């Protein structure tokens, strides 16, 4: 790297992952895999990821038949721009009584005000026990959701979604939903193009439809009736056109009622909600990657009018189309 290239490289955003005893290795590795894969077009890293413990550097037990050697103590938390807390099976009073141990409370106290907090799966118990989720929406693994709500009644638990972005605090459902959440953080920070590249390299979808409901065990539908995949593919090729529910149902030779039920079983949301999600994603891509006018983007994404797209984009990502384009065109062209 030349001195000029080094001078123009952005300072990486520091992510500190807190490894607690009993940590699940799969979930501990998610932030490293996802954030370390995010790069500028010049291949400069956009994140720096380090792992720390609540104790001085040393071994940390996992829920597997091996321990990990963590090279950073709790002081690393004070350097974080984002702190990630993966799930652990040894949370002790955090899980049973909803209170922090003195050791964990001391570690969390090192986190600077304004630091973004991310919890994967039951890592949300730590944030809730610290009082950080009071009055706020959060999620966790569907099998723990009822217990989580009983233990922390002031938290607004949503057991269906894959993750919740509440600004400075984000929580995910179980296990692989941590991947969805971390890819979402990359998308929020650096736009769709960077997030899609990370997803491709990780061989995961850049965005999964629906919520946890689709993963809860239920009777398997009859094979010949079990998919609405063709209708979804058909709709994705026609997002710029007015699409009626009956037209989608006809692609699968189903009644509207049966199609709607099957669609929700498979995808986790209604066909209308899914269409809106796909149109928002199409609009985001066009705003980032083209010079089309806002009116043309709205038409190509199927919103019809700029006002309609503005309302949906504001609801989905919290900014107007113009602000979104200004932010992420600058990021992707850096």
CSV table of N, CA, C and O in Angstrom, one decimal, residues 184-273:
chain,number,residue,atom,x,y,z
A,184,UNK,N,-27.1,-6.9,8.4
A,184,UNK,CA,-28.0,-5.7,8.4
A,184,UNK,C,-27.1,-4.5,9.0
A,184,UNK,O,-27.3,-3.4,8.4
A,185,UNK,N,-26.3,-4.8,9.9
A,185,UNK,CA,-25.5,-3.7,10.5
A,185,UNK,C,-24.5,-3.2,9.4
A,185,UNK,O,-24.3,-1.9,9.2
A,186,UNK,N,-23.9,-4.1,8.6
A,186,UNK,CA,-23.1,-3.7,7.5
A,186,UNK,C,-23.9,-2.9,6.5
A,186,UNK,O,-23.4,-1.8,6.0
A,187,UNK,N,-25.1,-3.3,6.2
A,187,UNK,CA,-25.9,-2.6,5.2
A,187,UNK,C,-26.2,-1.2,5.8
A,187,UNK,O,-26.2,-0.2,5.0
A,188,UNK,N,-26.6,-1.1,7.0
A,188,UNK,CA,-26.9,0.2,7.6
A,188,UNK,C,-25.7,1.1,7.6
A,188,UNK,O,-25.9,2.3,7.4
A,189,UNK,N,-24.5,0.6,7.9
A,189,UNK,CA,-23.3,1.4,7.9
A,189,UNK,C,-22.8,1.8,6.6
A,189,UNK,O,-22.3,2.9,6.4
A,190,UNK,N,-22.9,0.8,5.6
A,190,UNK,CA,-22.1,1.0,4.4
A,190,UNK,C,-22.9,0.8,3.1
A,190,UNK,O,-22.3,0.8,2.0
A,191,UNK,N,-24.2,0.5,3.2
A,191,UNK,CA,-25.0,0.3,2.1
A,191,UNK,C,-25.2,-1.1,1.6
A,191,UNK,O,-24.5,-2.0,2.0
A,192,UNK,N,-26.1,-1.3,0.6
A,192,UNK,CA,-26.5,-2.6,0.1
A,192,UNK,C,-25.4,-3.3,-0.6
A,192,UNK,O,-25.2,-4.5,-0.5
A,193,UNK,N,-24.6,-2.5,-1.4
A,193,UNK,CA,-23.6,-3.2,-2.2
A,193,UNK,C,-22.5,-3.9,-1.4
A,193,UNK,O,-22.1,-5.0,-1.6
A,194,UNK,N,-22.1,-3.2,-0.3
A,194,UNK,CA,-21.1,-3.8,0.6
A,194,UNK,C,-21.7,-5.0,1.3
A,194,UNK,O,-21.0,-6.0,1.4
A,195,UNK,N,-22.9,-4.8,1.8
A,195,UNK,CA,-23.6,-5.9,2.5
A,195,UNK,C,-23.8,-7.1,1.6
A,195,UNK,O,-23.6,-8.3,2.0
A,196,UNK,N,-24.2,-6.9,0.4
A,196,UNK,CA,-24.4,-8.0,-0.6
A,196,UNK,C,-23.1,-8.7,-0.8
A,196,UNK,O,-23.0,-9.9,-1.0
A,197,UNK,N,-22.0,-8.0,-1.0
A,197,UNK,CA,-20.7,-8.6,-1.2
A,197,UNK,C,-20.3,-9.5,0.0
A,197,UNK,O,-19.8,-10.6,-0.2
A,198,UNK,N,-20.5,-9.0,1.2
A,198,UNK,CA,-20.2,-9.8,2.4
A,198,UNK,C,-21.1,-11.1,2.4
A,198,UNK,O,-20.6,-12.2,2.7
A,199,UNK,N,-22.3,-10.9,2.1
A,199,UNK,CA,-23.2,-12.1,2.0
A,199,UNK,C,-22.8,-13.1,1.0
A,199,UNK,O,-22.8,-14.3,1.3
A,200,UNK,N,-22.4,-12.6,-0.2
A,200,UNK,CA,-22.0,-13.5,-1.2
A,200,UNK,C,-20.8,-14.3,-0.8
A,200,UNK,O,-20.7,-15.5,-1.0
A,201,UNK,N,-19.8,-13.6,-0.2
A,201,UNK,CA,-18.6,-14.3,0.2
A,201,UNK,C,-18.8,-15.3,1.4
A,201,UNK,O,-18.1,-16.3,1.6
A,202,UNK,N,-19.9,-15.0,2.2
A,202,UNK,CA,-20.2,-15.9,3.3
A,202,UNK,C,-21.2,-17.0,2.9
A,202,UNK,O,-21.5,-17.9,3.6
A,203,UNK,N,-21.7,-16.9,1.6
A,203,UNK,CA,-22.7,-17.8,1.1
A,203,UNK,C,-23.9,-17.9,1.9
A,203,UNK,O,-24.4,-18.9,2.3
A,204,UNK,N,-24.4,-16.7,2.2
A,204,UNK,CA,-25.7,-16.6,2.9
A,204,UNK,C,-26.6,-15.5,2.1
A,204,UNK,O,-26.0,-14.7,1.4
A,205,UNK,N,-27.9,-15.6,2.3
A,205,UNK,CA,-28.7,-14.6,1.6
A,205,UNK,C,-28.5,-13.2,2.2
A,205,UNK,O,-28.3,-13.1,3.4
A,206,UNK,N,-28.4,-12.1,1.4
A,206,UNK,CA,-28.2,-10.8,2.0
A,206,UNK,C,-29.4,-10.3,2.8
A,206,UNK,O,-29.3,-9.5,3.7
A,207,UNK,N,-30.6,-10.9,2.6
A,207,UNK,CA,-31.8,-10.6,3.4
A,207,UNK,C,-32.7,-11.8,3.4
A,207,UNK,O,-33.0,-12.4,2.3
A,208,UNK,N,-33.1,-12.3,4.6
A,208,UNK,CA,-34.0,-13.4,4.7
A,208,UNK,C,-35.4,-12.8,4.9
A,208,UNK,O,-35.6,-11.9,5.8
A,209,UNK,N,-36.4,-13.4,4.2
A,209,UNK,CA,-37.8,-12.9,4.4
A,209,UNK,C,-38.4,-13.5,5.7
A,209,UNK,O,-38.0,-14.6,6.2
A,210,UNK,N,-39.3,-12.8,6.3
A,210,UNK,CA,-40.1,-13.3,7.4
A,210,UNK,C,-39.4,-13.3,8.7
A,210,UNK,O,-38.4,-12.6,8.9
A,211,UNK,N,-39.9,-14.0,9.6
A,211,UNK,CA,-39.4,-14.0,11.0
A,211,UNK,C,-39.2,-15.4,11.5
A,211,UNK,O,-39.1,-16.4,10.8
A,212,UNK,N,-39.2,-15.6,12.9
A,212,UNK,CA,-38.9,-16.9,13.5
A,212,UNK,C,-40.0,-17.9,13.3
A,212,UNK,O,-39.8,-19.1,13.5
A,213,UNK,N,-41.2,-17.3,13.1
A,213,UNK,CA,-42.4,-18.2,13.0
A,213,UNK,C,-42.2,-19.4,12.0
A,213,UNK,O,-42.6,-20.5,12.2
A,214,UNK,N,-41.4,-19.1,10.9
A,214,UNK,CA,-41.3,-20.1,9.9
A,214,UNK,C,-40.3,-21.2,10.4
A,214,UNK,O,-40.3,-22.3,9.7
A,215,UNK,N,-39.6,-21.1,11.5
A,215,UNK,CA,-38.7,-22.1,12.0
A,215,UNK,C,-39.2,-22.9,13.1
A,215,UNK,O,-38.6,-23.8,13.6
A,216,UNK,N,-40.3,-22.5,13.7
A,216,UNK,CA,-40.9,-23.2,14.8
A,216,UNK,C,-41.6,-24.5,14.2
A,216,UNK,O,-42.2,-24.5,13.2
A,217,UNK,N,-41.3,-25.6,14.9
A,217,UNK,CA,-41.8,-26.9,14.4
A,217,UNK,C,-43.3,-26.9,14.3
A,217,UNK,O,-44.1,-26.5,15.2
A,218,UNK,N,-43.8,-27.3,13.1
A,218,UNK,CA,-45.2,-27.4,12.8
A,218,UNK,C,-45.4,-28.5,11.8
A,218,UNK,O,-44.4,-29.0,11.1
A,219,UNK,N,-46.6,-29.1,11.6
A,219,UNK,CA,-46.8,-30.1,10.6
A,219,UNK,C,-46.3,-29.7,9.3
A,219,UNK,O,-46.6,-28.5,8.9
A,220,UNK,N,-45.7,-30.6,8.5
A,220,UNK,CA,-45.2,-30.2,7.2
A,220,UNK,C,-46.3,-30.2,6.2
A,220,UNK,O,-47.1,-31.2,6.2
A,221,UNK,N,-46.5,-29.2,5.4
A,221,UNK,CA,-47.6,-29.2,4.4
A,221,UNK,C,-47.4,-30.3,3.4
A,221,UNK,O,-46.3,-30.8,3.2
A,222,UNK,N,-48.5,-30.6,2.7
A,222,UNK,CA,-48.4,-31.6,1.6
A,222,UNK,C,-47.4,-31.1,0.6
A,222,UNK,O,-47.4,-29.9,0.2
A,223,UNK,N,-46.5,-31.9,0.1
A,223,UNK,CA,-45.4,-31.5,-0.8
A,223,UNK,C,-45.9,-30.7,-2.0
A,223,UNK,O,-45.4,-29.7,-2.4
A,224,UNK,N,-47.0,-31.2,-2.6
A,224,UNK,CA,-47.5,-30.5,-3.9
A,224,UNK,C,-48.1,-29.1,-3.6
A,224,UNK,O,-48.3,-28.4,-4.5
A,225,UNK,N,-48.3,-28.8,-2.3
A,225,UNK,CA,-48.9,-27.5,-2.0
A,225,UNK,C,-48.0,-26.7,-1.2
A,225,UNK,O,-48.3,-25.6,-0.7
A,226,UNK,N,-46.7,-27.1,-1.0
A,226,UNK,CA,-45.9,-26.5,0.1
A,226,UNK,C,-45.1,-25.3,-0.4
A,226,UNK,O,-44.3,-24.8,0.4
A,227,UNK,N,-45.2,-24.9,-1.6
A,227,UNK,CA,-44.3,-23.8,-2.0
A,227,UNK,C,-45.0,-22.7,-2.7
A,227,UNK,O,-46.0,-22.9,-3.5
A,228,UNK,N,-44.6,-21.5,-2.5
A,228,UNK,CA,-45.1,-20.3,-3.3
A,228,UNK,C,-43.8,-19.7,-4.0
A,228,UNK,O,-43.9,-18.5,-4.3
A,229,UNK,N,-42.8,-20.5,-4.1
A,229,UNK,CA,-41.5,-20.0,-4.7
A,229,UNK,C,-41.7,-19.4,-6.1
A,229,UNK,O,-41.2,-18.4,-6.4
A,230,UNK,N,-42.5,-20.1,-6.9
A,230,UNK,CA,-42.6,-19.6,-8.3
A,230,UNK,C,-43.3,-18.3,-8.4
A,230,UNK,O,-43.0,-17.4,-9.2
A,231,UNK,N,-44.3,-18.1,-7.5
A,231,UNK,CA,-45.0,-16.8,-7.5
A,231,UNK,C,-44.1,-15.7,-7.0
A,231,UNK,O,-44.2,-14.6,-7.5
A,232,UNK,N,-43.2,-16.0,-6.1
A,232,UNK,CA,-42.3,-15.0,-5.6
A,232,UNK,C,-41.3,-14.6,-6.7
A,232,UNK,O,-41.0,-13.4,-6.9
A,233,UNK,N,-40.8,-15.6,-7.4
A,233,UNK,CA,-39.9,-15.3,-8.5
A,233,UNK,C,-40.6,-14.5,-9.6
A,233,UNK,O,-40.0,-13.5,-10.2
A,234,UNK,N,-41.8,-14.9,-9.9
A,234,UNK,CA,-42.6,-14.2,-10.9
A,234,UNK,C,-42.8,-12.7,-10.5
A,234,UNK,O,-42.7,-11.8,-11.3
A,235,UNK,N,-43.1,-12.5,-9.2
A,235,UNK,CA,-43.4,-11.1,-8.7
A,235,UNK,C,-42.1,-10.3,-8.8
A,235,UNK,O,-42.1,-9.1,-9.1
A,236,UNK,N,-40.9,-10.9,-8.4
A,236,UNK,CA,-39.7,-10.1,-8.4
A,236,UNK,C,-39.3,-9.6,-9.8
A,236,UNK,O,-38.7,-8.6,-9.9
A,237,UNK,N,-39.7,-10.4,-10.8
A,237,UNK,CA,-39.5,-9.9,-12.2
A,237,UNK,C,-40.4,-8.8,-12.7
A,237,UNK,O,-40.2,-8.2,-13.7
A,238,UNK,N,-41.4,-8.5,-11.8
A,238,UNK,CA,-42.4,-7.5,-12.2
A,238,UNK,C,-42.7,-6.5,-11.1
A,238,UNK,O,-43.8,-5.9,-11.0
A,239,UNK,N,-41.7,-6.2,-10.3
A,239,UNK,CA,-41.9,-5.3,-9.2
A,239,UNK,C,-42.3,-3.9,-9.7
A,239,UNK,O,-43.0,-3.1,-8.9
A,240,UNK,N,-42.0,-3.5,-10.9
A,240,UNK,CA,-42.3,-2.2,-11.4
A,240,UNK,C,-43.8,-2.1,-11.9
A,240,UNK,O,-44.2,-1.0,-12.2
A,241,UNK,N,-44.5,-3.2,-11.8
A,241,UNK,CA,-45.9,-3.3,-12.3
A,241,UNK,C,-46.8,-3.4,-11.1
A,241,UNK,O,-46.5,-3.9,-10.1
A,242,UNK,N,-48.1,-3.0,-11.3
A,242,UNK,CA,-49.1,-3.2,-10.3
A,242,UNK,C,-49.3,-4.7,-10.1
A,242,UNK,O,-49.5,-5.4,-11.1
A,243,UNK,N,-49.2,-5.3,-8.9
A,243,UNK,CA,-49.3,-6.7,-8.7
A,243,UNK,C,-50.5,-6.9,-7.8
A,243,UNK,O,-50.6,-6.4,-6.7
A,244,UNK,N,-51.4,-7.8,-8.2
A,244,UNK,CA,-52.6,-8.2,-7.4
A,244,UNK,C,-52.3,-9.5,-6.8
A,244,UNK,O,-51.7,-10.4,-7.3
A,245,UNK,N,-52.9,-9.7,-5.6
A,245,UNK,CA,-52.8,-11.0,-4.9
A,245,UNK,C,-53.3,-12.1,-5.7
A,245,UNK,O,-52.7,-13.2,-5.8
A,246,UNK,N,-54.4,-11.9,-6.4
A,246,UNK,CA,-55.0,-13.0,-7.2
A,246,UNK,C,-54.0,-13.4,-8.4
A,246,UNK,O,-54.0,-14.6,-8.8
A,247,UNK,N,-53.2,-12.4,-8.9
A,247,UNK,CA,-52.3,-12.8,-10.0
A,247,UNK,C,-51.2,-13.7,-9.4
A,247,UNK,O,-50.7,-14.6,-10.1
A,248,UNK,N,-50.7,-13.4,-8.2
A,248,UNK,CA,-49.7,-14.2,-7.6
A,248,UNK,C,-50.2,-15.6,-7.3
A,248,UNK,O,-49.6,-16.6,-7.5
A,249,UNK,N,-51.5,-15.7,-6.8
A,249,UNK,CA,-52.1,-17.0,-6.5
A,249,UNK,C,-52.2,-17.8,-7.7
A,249,UNK,O,-52.0,-19.0,-7.7
A,250,UNK,N,-52.5,-17.2,-8.9
A,250,UNK,CA,-52.7,-17.9,-10.1
A,250,UNK,C,-51.4,-18.6,-10.6
A,250,UNK,O,-51.5,-19.6,-11.2
A,251,UNK,N,-50.3,-18.0,-10.2
A,251,UNK,CA,-49.0,-18.6,-10.6
A,251,UNK,C,-48.8,-20.0,-10.0
A,251,UNK,O,-48.1,-20.8,-10.5
A,252,UNK,N,-49.5,-20.2,-8.8
A,252,UNK,CA,-49.4,-21.5,-8.2
A,252,UNK,C,-50.6,-22.3,-8.3
A,252,UNK,O,-50.8,-23.4,-7.6
A,253,UNK,N,-51.6,-21.8,-9.1
A,253,UNK,CA,-52.9,-22.5,-9.2
A,253,UNK,C,-53.6,-22.7,-7.9
A,253,UNK,O,-54.1,-23.8,-7.6
A,254,UNK,N,-53.6,-21.7,-7.1
A,254,UNK,CA,-54.2,-21.7,-5.8
A,254,UNK,C,-55.3,-20.7,-5.7
A,254,UNK,O,-55.2,-19.7,-6.4
A,255,UNK,N,-56.2,-20.9,-4.8
A,255,UNK,CA,-57.2,-19.8,-4.4
A,255,UNK,C,-56.4,-18.8,-3.7
A,255,UNK,O,-55.3,-19.0,-3.1
A,256,UNK,N,-56.9,-17.6,-3.6
A,256,UNK,CA,-56.3,-16.5,-2.9
A,256,UNK,C,-56.1,-16.8,-1.4
A,256,UNK,O,-55.1,-16.6,-0.8
A,257,UNK,N,-57.2,-17.5,-0.9
A,257,UNK,CA,-57.1,-17.8,0.6
A,257,UNK,C,-56.0,-18.8,0.9
A,257,UNK,O,-55.3,-18.7,1.8
A,258,UNK,N,-56.0,-19.9,0.0
A,258,UNK,CA,-54.9,-20.9,0.2
A,258,UNK,C,-53.5,-20.3,0.0
A,258,UNK,O,-52.6,-20.6,0.8
A,259,UNK,N,-53.4,-19.5,-1.0
A,259,UNK,CA,-52.1,-19.0,-1.3
A,259,UNK,C,-51.6,-18.1,-0.2
A,259,UNK,O,-50.5,-18.1,0.2
A,260,UNK,N,-52.5,-17.3,0.3
A,260,UNK,CA,-52.1,-16.3,1.4
A,260,UNK,C,-51.7,-17.1,2.6
A,260,UNK,O,-50.7,-16.8,3.3
A,261,UNK,N,-52.4,-18.2,3.0
A,261,UNK,CA,-52.0,-19.0,4.1
A,261,UNK,C,-50.7,-19.7,3.9
A,261,UNK,O,-49.8,-19.7,4.7
A,262,UNK,N,-50.5,-20.3,2.7
A,262,UNK,CA,-49.2,-21.0,2.4
A,262,UNK,C,-48.1,-20.0,2.4
A,262,UNK,O,-47.0,-20.3,2.9
A,263,UNK,N,-48.3,-18.8,1.8
A,263,UNK,CA,-47.3,-17.8,1.8
A,263,UNK,C,-46.8,-17.4,3.2
A,263,UNK,O,-45.6,-17.3,3.4
A,264,UNK,N,-47.7,-17.1,4.0
A,264,UNK,CA,-47.4,-16.7,5.4
A,264,UNK,C,-46.7,-17.9,6.1
A,264,UNK,O,-45.7,-17.6,6.9
A,265,UNK,N,-47.1,-19.1,5.9
A,265,UNK,CA,-46.4,-20.3,6.5
A,265,UNK,C,-44.9,-20.3,6.1
A,265,UNK,O,-44.1,-20.6,6.9
A,266,UNK,N,-44.7,-20.1,4.8
A,266,UNK,CA,-43.3,-20.2,4.3
A,266,UNK,C,-42.5,-19.0,4.6
A,266,UNK,O,-41.3,-19.1,4.9
A,267,UNK,N,-43.0,-17.8,4.4
A,267,UNK,CA,-42.2,-16.6,4.4
A,267,UNK,C,-42.3,-15.9,5.7
A,267,UNK,O,-41.3,-15.2,6.1
A,268,UNK,N,-43.4,-16.0,6.4
A,268,UNK,CA,-43.5,-15.4,7.8
A,268,UNK,C,-44.2,-14.1,7.8
A,268,UNK,O,-44.4,-13.5,8.8
A,269,UNK,N,-44.5,-13.5,6.6
A,269,UNK,CA,-45.2,-12.3,6.5
A,269,UNK,C,-46.3,-12.5,5.4
A,269,UNK,O,-46.3,-13.4,4.6
A,270,UNK,N,-47.2,-11.5,5.3
A,270,UNK,CA,-48.2,-11.6,4.2
A,270,UNK,C,-47.6,-11.3,2.9
A,270,UNK,O,-46.6,-10.6,2.8
A,271,UNK,N,-48.3,-11.7,1.8
A,271,UNK,CA,-47.8,-11.3,0.4
A,271,UNK,C,-47.6,-9.8,0.3
A,271,UNK,O,-46.6,-9.3,-0.3
A,272,UNK,N,-48.5,-9.0,0.8
A,272,UNK,CA,-48.4,-7.6,0.7
A,272,UNK,C,-47.2,-7.0,1.4
A,272,UNK,O,-46.5,-6.1,0.9
A,273,UNK,N,-47.0,-7.5,2.6
A,273,UNK,CA,-45.8,-7.1,3.4
A,273,UNK,C,-44.5,-7.5,2.6
A,273,UNK,O,-43.5,-6.7,2.6
